[in-house]
Short mmCIF file of C-alpha atoms in Angstrom, two decimals:
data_model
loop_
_atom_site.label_atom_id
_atom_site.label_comp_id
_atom_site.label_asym_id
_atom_site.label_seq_id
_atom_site.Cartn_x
_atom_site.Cartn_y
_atom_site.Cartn_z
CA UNK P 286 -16.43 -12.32 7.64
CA UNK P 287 -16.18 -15.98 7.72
CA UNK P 288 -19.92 -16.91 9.01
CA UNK P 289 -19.11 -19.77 10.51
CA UNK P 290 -16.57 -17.67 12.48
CA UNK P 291 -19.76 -15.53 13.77
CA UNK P 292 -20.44 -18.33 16.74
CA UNK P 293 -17.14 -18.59 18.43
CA UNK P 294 -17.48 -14.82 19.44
CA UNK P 295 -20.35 -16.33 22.20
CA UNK P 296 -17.53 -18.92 23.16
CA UNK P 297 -14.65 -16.62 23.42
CA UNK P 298 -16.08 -13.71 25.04
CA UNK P 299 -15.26 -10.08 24.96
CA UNK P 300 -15.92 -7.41 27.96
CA UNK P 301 -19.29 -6.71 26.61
CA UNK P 302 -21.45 -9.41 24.28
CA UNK P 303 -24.14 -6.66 23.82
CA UNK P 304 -23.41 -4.61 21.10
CA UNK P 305 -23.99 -6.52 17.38
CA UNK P 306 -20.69 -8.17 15.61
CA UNK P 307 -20.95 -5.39 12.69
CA UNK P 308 -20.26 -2.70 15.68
CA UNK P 309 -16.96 -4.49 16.57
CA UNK P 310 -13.62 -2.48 15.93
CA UNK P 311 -12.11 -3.32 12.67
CA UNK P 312 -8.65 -5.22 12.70
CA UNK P 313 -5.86 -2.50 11.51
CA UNK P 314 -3.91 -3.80 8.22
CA UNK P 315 -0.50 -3.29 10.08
CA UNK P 316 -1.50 -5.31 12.84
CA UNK P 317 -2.47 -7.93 10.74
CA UNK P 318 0.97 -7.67 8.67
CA UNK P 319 2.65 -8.27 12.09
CA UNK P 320 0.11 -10.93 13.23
CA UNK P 321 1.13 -12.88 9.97
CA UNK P 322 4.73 -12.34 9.72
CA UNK P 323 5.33 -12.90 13.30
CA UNK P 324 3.72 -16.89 12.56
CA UNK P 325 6.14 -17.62 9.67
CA UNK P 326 8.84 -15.89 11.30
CA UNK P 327 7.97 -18.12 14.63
CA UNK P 328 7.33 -21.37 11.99
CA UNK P 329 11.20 -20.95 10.44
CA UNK P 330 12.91 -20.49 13.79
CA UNK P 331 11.78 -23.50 15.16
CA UNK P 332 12.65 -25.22 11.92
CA UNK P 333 16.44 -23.15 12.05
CA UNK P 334 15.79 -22.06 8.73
CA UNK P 335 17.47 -18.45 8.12
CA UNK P 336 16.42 -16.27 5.17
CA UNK P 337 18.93 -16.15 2.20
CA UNK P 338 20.89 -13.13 1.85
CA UNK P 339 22.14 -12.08 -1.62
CA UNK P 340 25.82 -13.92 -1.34
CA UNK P 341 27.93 -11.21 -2.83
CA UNK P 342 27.11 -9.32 -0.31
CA UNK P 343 28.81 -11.32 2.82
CA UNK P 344 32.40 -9.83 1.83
CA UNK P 345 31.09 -6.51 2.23
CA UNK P 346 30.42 -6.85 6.32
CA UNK P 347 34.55 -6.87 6.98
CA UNK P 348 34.88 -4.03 5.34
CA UNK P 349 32.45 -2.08 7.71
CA UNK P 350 32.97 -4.17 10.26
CA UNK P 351 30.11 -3.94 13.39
CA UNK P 352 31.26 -3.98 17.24
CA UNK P 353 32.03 -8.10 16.96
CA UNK P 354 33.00 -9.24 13.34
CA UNK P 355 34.45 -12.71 15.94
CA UNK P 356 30.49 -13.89 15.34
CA UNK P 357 29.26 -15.69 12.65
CA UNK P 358 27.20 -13.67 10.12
CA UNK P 359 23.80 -16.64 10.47
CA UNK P 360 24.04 -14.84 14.06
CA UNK P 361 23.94 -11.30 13.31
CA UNK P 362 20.72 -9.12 14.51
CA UNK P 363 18.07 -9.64 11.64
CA UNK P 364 16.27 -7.01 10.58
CA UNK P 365 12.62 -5.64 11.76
CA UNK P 366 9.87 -5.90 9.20
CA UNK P 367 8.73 -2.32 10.04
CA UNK P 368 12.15 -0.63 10.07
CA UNK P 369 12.29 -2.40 6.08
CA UNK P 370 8.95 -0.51 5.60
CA UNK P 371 10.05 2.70 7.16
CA UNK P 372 13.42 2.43 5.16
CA UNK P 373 11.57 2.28 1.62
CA UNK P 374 8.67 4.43 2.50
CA UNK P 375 11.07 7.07 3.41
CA UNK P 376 12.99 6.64 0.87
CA UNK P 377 9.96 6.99 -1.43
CA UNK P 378 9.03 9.76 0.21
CA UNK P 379 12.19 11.98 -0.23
CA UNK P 380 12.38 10.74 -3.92
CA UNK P 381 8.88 12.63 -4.21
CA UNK P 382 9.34 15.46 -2.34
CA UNK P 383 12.88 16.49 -3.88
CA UNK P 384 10.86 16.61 -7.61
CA UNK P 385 7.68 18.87 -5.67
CA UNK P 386 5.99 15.53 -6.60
CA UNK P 387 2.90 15.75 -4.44
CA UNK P 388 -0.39 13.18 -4.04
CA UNK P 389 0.90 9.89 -2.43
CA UNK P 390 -1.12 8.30 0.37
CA UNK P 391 0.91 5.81 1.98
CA UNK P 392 -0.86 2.65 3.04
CA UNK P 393 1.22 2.72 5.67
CA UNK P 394 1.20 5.13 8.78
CA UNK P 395 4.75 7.19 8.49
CA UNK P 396 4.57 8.76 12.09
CA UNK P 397 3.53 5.95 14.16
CA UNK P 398 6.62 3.87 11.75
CA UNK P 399 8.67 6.83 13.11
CA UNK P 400 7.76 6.74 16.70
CA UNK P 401 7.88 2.88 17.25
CA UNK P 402 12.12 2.45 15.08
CA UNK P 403 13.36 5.70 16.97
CA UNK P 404 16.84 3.10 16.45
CA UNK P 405 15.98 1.78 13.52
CA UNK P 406 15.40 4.80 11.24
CA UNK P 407 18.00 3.79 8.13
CA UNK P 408 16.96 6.10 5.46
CA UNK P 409 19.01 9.47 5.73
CA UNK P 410 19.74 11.83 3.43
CA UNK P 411 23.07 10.56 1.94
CA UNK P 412 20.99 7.74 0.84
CA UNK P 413 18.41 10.51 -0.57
CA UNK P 414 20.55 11.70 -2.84
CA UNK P 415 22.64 8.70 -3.91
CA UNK P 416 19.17 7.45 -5.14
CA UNK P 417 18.24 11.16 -6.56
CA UNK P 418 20.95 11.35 -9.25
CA UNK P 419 20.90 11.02 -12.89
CA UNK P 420 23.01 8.11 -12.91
CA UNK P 421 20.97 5.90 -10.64
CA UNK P 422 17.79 6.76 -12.16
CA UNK P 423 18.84 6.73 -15.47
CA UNK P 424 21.19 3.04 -14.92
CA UNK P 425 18.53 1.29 -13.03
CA UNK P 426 15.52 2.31 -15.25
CA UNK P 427 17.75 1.43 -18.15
CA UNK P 428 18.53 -2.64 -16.41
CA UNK P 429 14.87 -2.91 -16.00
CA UNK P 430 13.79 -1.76 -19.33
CA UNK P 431 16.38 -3.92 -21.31
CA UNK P 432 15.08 -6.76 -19.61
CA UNK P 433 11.82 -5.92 -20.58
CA UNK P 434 9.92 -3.63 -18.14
CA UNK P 435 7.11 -2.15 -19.82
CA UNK P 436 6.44 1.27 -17.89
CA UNK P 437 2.79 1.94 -19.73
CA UNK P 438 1.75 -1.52 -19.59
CA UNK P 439 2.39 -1.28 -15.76
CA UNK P 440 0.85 2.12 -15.57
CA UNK P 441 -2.44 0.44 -16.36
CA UNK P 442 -1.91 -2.78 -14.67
CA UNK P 443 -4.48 -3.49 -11.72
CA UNK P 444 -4.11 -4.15 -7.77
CA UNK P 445 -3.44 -7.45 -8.21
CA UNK P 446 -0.33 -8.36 -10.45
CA UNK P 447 1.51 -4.42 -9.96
CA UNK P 448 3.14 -5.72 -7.64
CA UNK P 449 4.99 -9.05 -8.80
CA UNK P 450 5.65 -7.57 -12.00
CA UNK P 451 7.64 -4.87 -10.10
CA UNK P 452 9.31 -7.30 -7.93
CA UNK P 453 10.87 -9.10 -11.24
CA UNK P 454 12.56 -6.21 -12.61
CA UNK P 455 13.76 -4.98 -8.64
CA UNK P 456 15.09 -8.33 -8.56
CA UNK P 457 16.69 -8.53 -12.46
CA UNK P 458 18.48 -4.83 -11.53
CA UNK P 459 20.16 -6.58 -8.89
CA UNK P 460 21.23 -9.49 -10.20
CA UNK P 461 22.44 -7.33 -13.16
CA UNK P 462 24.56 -4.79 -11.09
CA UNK P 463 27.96 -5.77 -10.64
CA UNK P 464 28.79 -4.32 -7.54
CA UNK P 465 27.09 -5.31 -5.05
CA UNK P 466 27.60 -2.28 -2.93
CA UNK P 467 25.58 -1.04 -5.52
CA UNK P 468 22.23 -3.01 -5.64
CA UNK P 469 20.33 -1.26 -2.79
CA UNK P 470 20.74 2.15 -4.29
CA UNK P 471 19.52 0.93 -7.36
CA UNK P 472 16.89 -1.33 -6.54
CA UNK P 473 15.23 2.14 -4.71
CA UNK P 474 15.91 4.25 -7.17
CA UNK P 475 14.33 2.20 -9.87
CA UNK P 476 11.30 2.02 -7.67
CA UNK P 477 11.04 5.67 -6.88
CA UNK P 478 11.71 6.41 -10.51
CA UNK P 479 8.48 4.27 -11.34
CA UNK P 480 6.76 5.79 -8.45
CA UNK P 481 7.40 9.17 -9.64
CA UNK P 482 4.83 8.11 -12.64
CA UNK P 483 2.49 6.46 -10.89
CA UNK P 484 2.02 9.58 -8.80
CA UNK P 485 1.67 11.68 -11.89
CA UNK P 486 -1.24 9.23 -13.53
CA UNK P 487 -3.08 9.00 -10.18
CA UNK P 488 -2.01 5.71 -9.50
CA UNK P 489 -1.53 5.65 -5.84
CA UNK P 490 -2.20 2.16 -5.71
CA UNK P 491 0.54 1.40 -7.87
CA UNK P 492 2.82 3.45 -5.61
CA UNK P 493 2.15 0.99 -2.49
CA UNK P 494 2.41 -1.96 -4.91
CA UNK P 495 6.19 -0.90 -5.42
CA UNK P 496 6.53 -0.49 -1.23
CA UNK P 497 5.34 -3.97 -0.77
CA UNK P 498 7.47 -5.42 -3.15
CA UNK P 499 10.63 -3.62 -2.16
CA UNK P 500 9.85 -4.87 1.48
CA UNK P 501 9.22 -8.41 0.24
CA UNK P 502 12.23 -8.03 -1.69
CA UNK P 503 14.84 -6.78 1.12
CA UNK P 504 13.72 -9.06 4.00
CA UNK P 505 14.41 -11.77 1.64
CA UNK P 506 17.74 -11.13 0.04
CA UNK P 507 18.82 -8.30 2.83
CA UNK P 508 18.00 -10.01 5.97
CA UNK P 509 20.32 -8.32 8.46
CA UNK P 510 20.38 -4.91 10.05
CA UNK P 511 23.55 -4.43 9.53
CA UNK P 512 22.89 -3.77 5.60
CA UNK P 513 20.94 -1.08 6.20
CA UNK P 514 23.22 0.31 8.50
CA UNK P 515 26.38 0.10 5.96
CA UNK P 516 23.97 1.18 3.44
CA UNK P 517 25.24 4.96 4.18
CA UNK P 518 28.49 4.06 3.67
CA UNK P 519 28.16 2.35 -0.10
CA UNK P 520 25.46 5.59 -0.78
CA UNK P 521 28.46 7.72 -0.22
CA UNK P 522 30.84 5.77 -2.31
CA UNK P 523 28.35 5.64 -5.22
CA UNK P 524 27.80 9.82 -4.91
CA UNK P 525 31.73 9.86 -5.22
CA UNK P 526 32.12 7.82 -8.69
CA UNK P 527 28.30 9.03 -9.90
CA UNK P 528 29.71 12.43 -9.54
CA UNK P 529 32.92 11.71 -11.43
CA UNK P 530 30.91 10.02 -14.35
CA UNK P 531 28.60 12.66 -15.02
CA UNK P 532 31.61 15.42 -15.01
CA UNK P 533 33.37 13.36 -17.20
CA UNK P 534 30.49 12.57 -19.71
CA UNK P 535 27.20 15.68 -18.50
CA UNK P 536 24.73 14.32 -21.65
CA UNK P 537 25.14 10.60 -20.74
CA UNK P 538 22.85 10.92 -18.03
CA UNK P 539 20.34 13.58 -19.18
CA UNK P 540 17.80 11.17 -20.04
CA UNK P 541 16.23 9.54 -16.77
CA UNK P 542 13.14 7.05 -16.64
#
């Protein structure tokens, strides 16, 4: 700790002084995450500054309209941080468990997640296996790697830069898919796809990397709830034309990341 931090506990006191600062509960990393996102969240509403959705995607909220389309879109619900969390972890998850892919130890507690976004639970099986198919895996991977992701170098990359190296490519696969319908399925299954070898190399730190830059990513460009809402819908829309591609052409998409 701070040491200098060690004297304010005697000015600030808890229910019982007695027992020695090192005996003191530990803070828990999600209640940190909340405790810091809740200031800057606080700091830019008072300032009226909105987070920056990716443009191409405002056209898409008439055509799943929610119960008032009369409102302006600034005023729409934004987003909870955890419900982003739960959305990607979950999707992680299912990307994992559909390959018998076992070993991953979120950094994040999936149950309590689960319990506290009963209404905000996004992730669903459509958008399972929209992310699950040969296309997506094999057209994402492909956008990353022509713009230069380097799976092995990442592989062996450490704690610290694994995650902004991810969040490049997650954000050069979106601005390289043309529909924007599109980008969300993508952007996951790019990130599962990588996750898939992290789990196999023992890299479980790598794994949690990709969560945290996925969530950066999505409250950032995807600000609004209902995006992950509609997100069914376009998941649905991509199975239909994935589907159609692969019958048309079944060795274009053999070869996944």
């Amino acid at each position: 700790m701070e040491e200098d931090l060690y004297w304010f506990r005697s000015y600030w006191p808890n229910d019982d002084m007695s027992p020695p600062i090192e005996d003191h509960p530990l803070v828990q990393q999600d209640a940190v995450i909340l405790f810091v996102s809740e200031a800057i969240e606080y700091f830019l509403r008072k300032r009226n500054i909105r987070a920056k959705m990716d443009e191409d995607l405002y056209w898409f909220r008439s055509y799943w309209p929610n119960d008032d389309m009369s409102t302006p879109i600034e005023d729409d619900p934004l987003v909870q941080r955890d419900a982003v969390i739960l959305f990607v972890a979950e999707a992680i998850e299912y990307f994992l468990r559909k390959r018998n892919i076992r070993g991953w130890v979120p950094e994040v507690d999936l149950q309590e997640l689960r319990a506290n976004n009963t209404e905000r639970r996004y992730f669903n099986d459509t958008i399972g296996q929209s992310i699950n198919l040969r296309t997506a895996e094999w057209k994402s991977f492909q956008l990353a790697t022509d713009n230069g992701f380097d799976l092995d170098s990442w592989l062996e990359s450490d704690h610290a830069s694994s995650e902004d190296y991810v969040a490049i490519y997650l954000d050069e696969i979106r601005r390289d898919t043309w529909q924007p319908a599109d980008r969300i399925i993508l952007m996951l299954s790019f990130a599962c796809t990588i996750c898939r070898h992290a789990v196999a190399k023992g890299r479980n730190h790598l794994v949690n990397a990709v969560l945290r830059a996925l969530v950066r990513l999505f409250m950032e460009l995807y600000p609004y709830e209902w995006i992950y809402r509609n997100t069914e819908h376009w998941a649905y829309v991509f199975i239909y034309f994935a589907q159609q591609d692969e019958r048309a052409d079944p060795k274009a998409y053999l070869q996944g990341g």
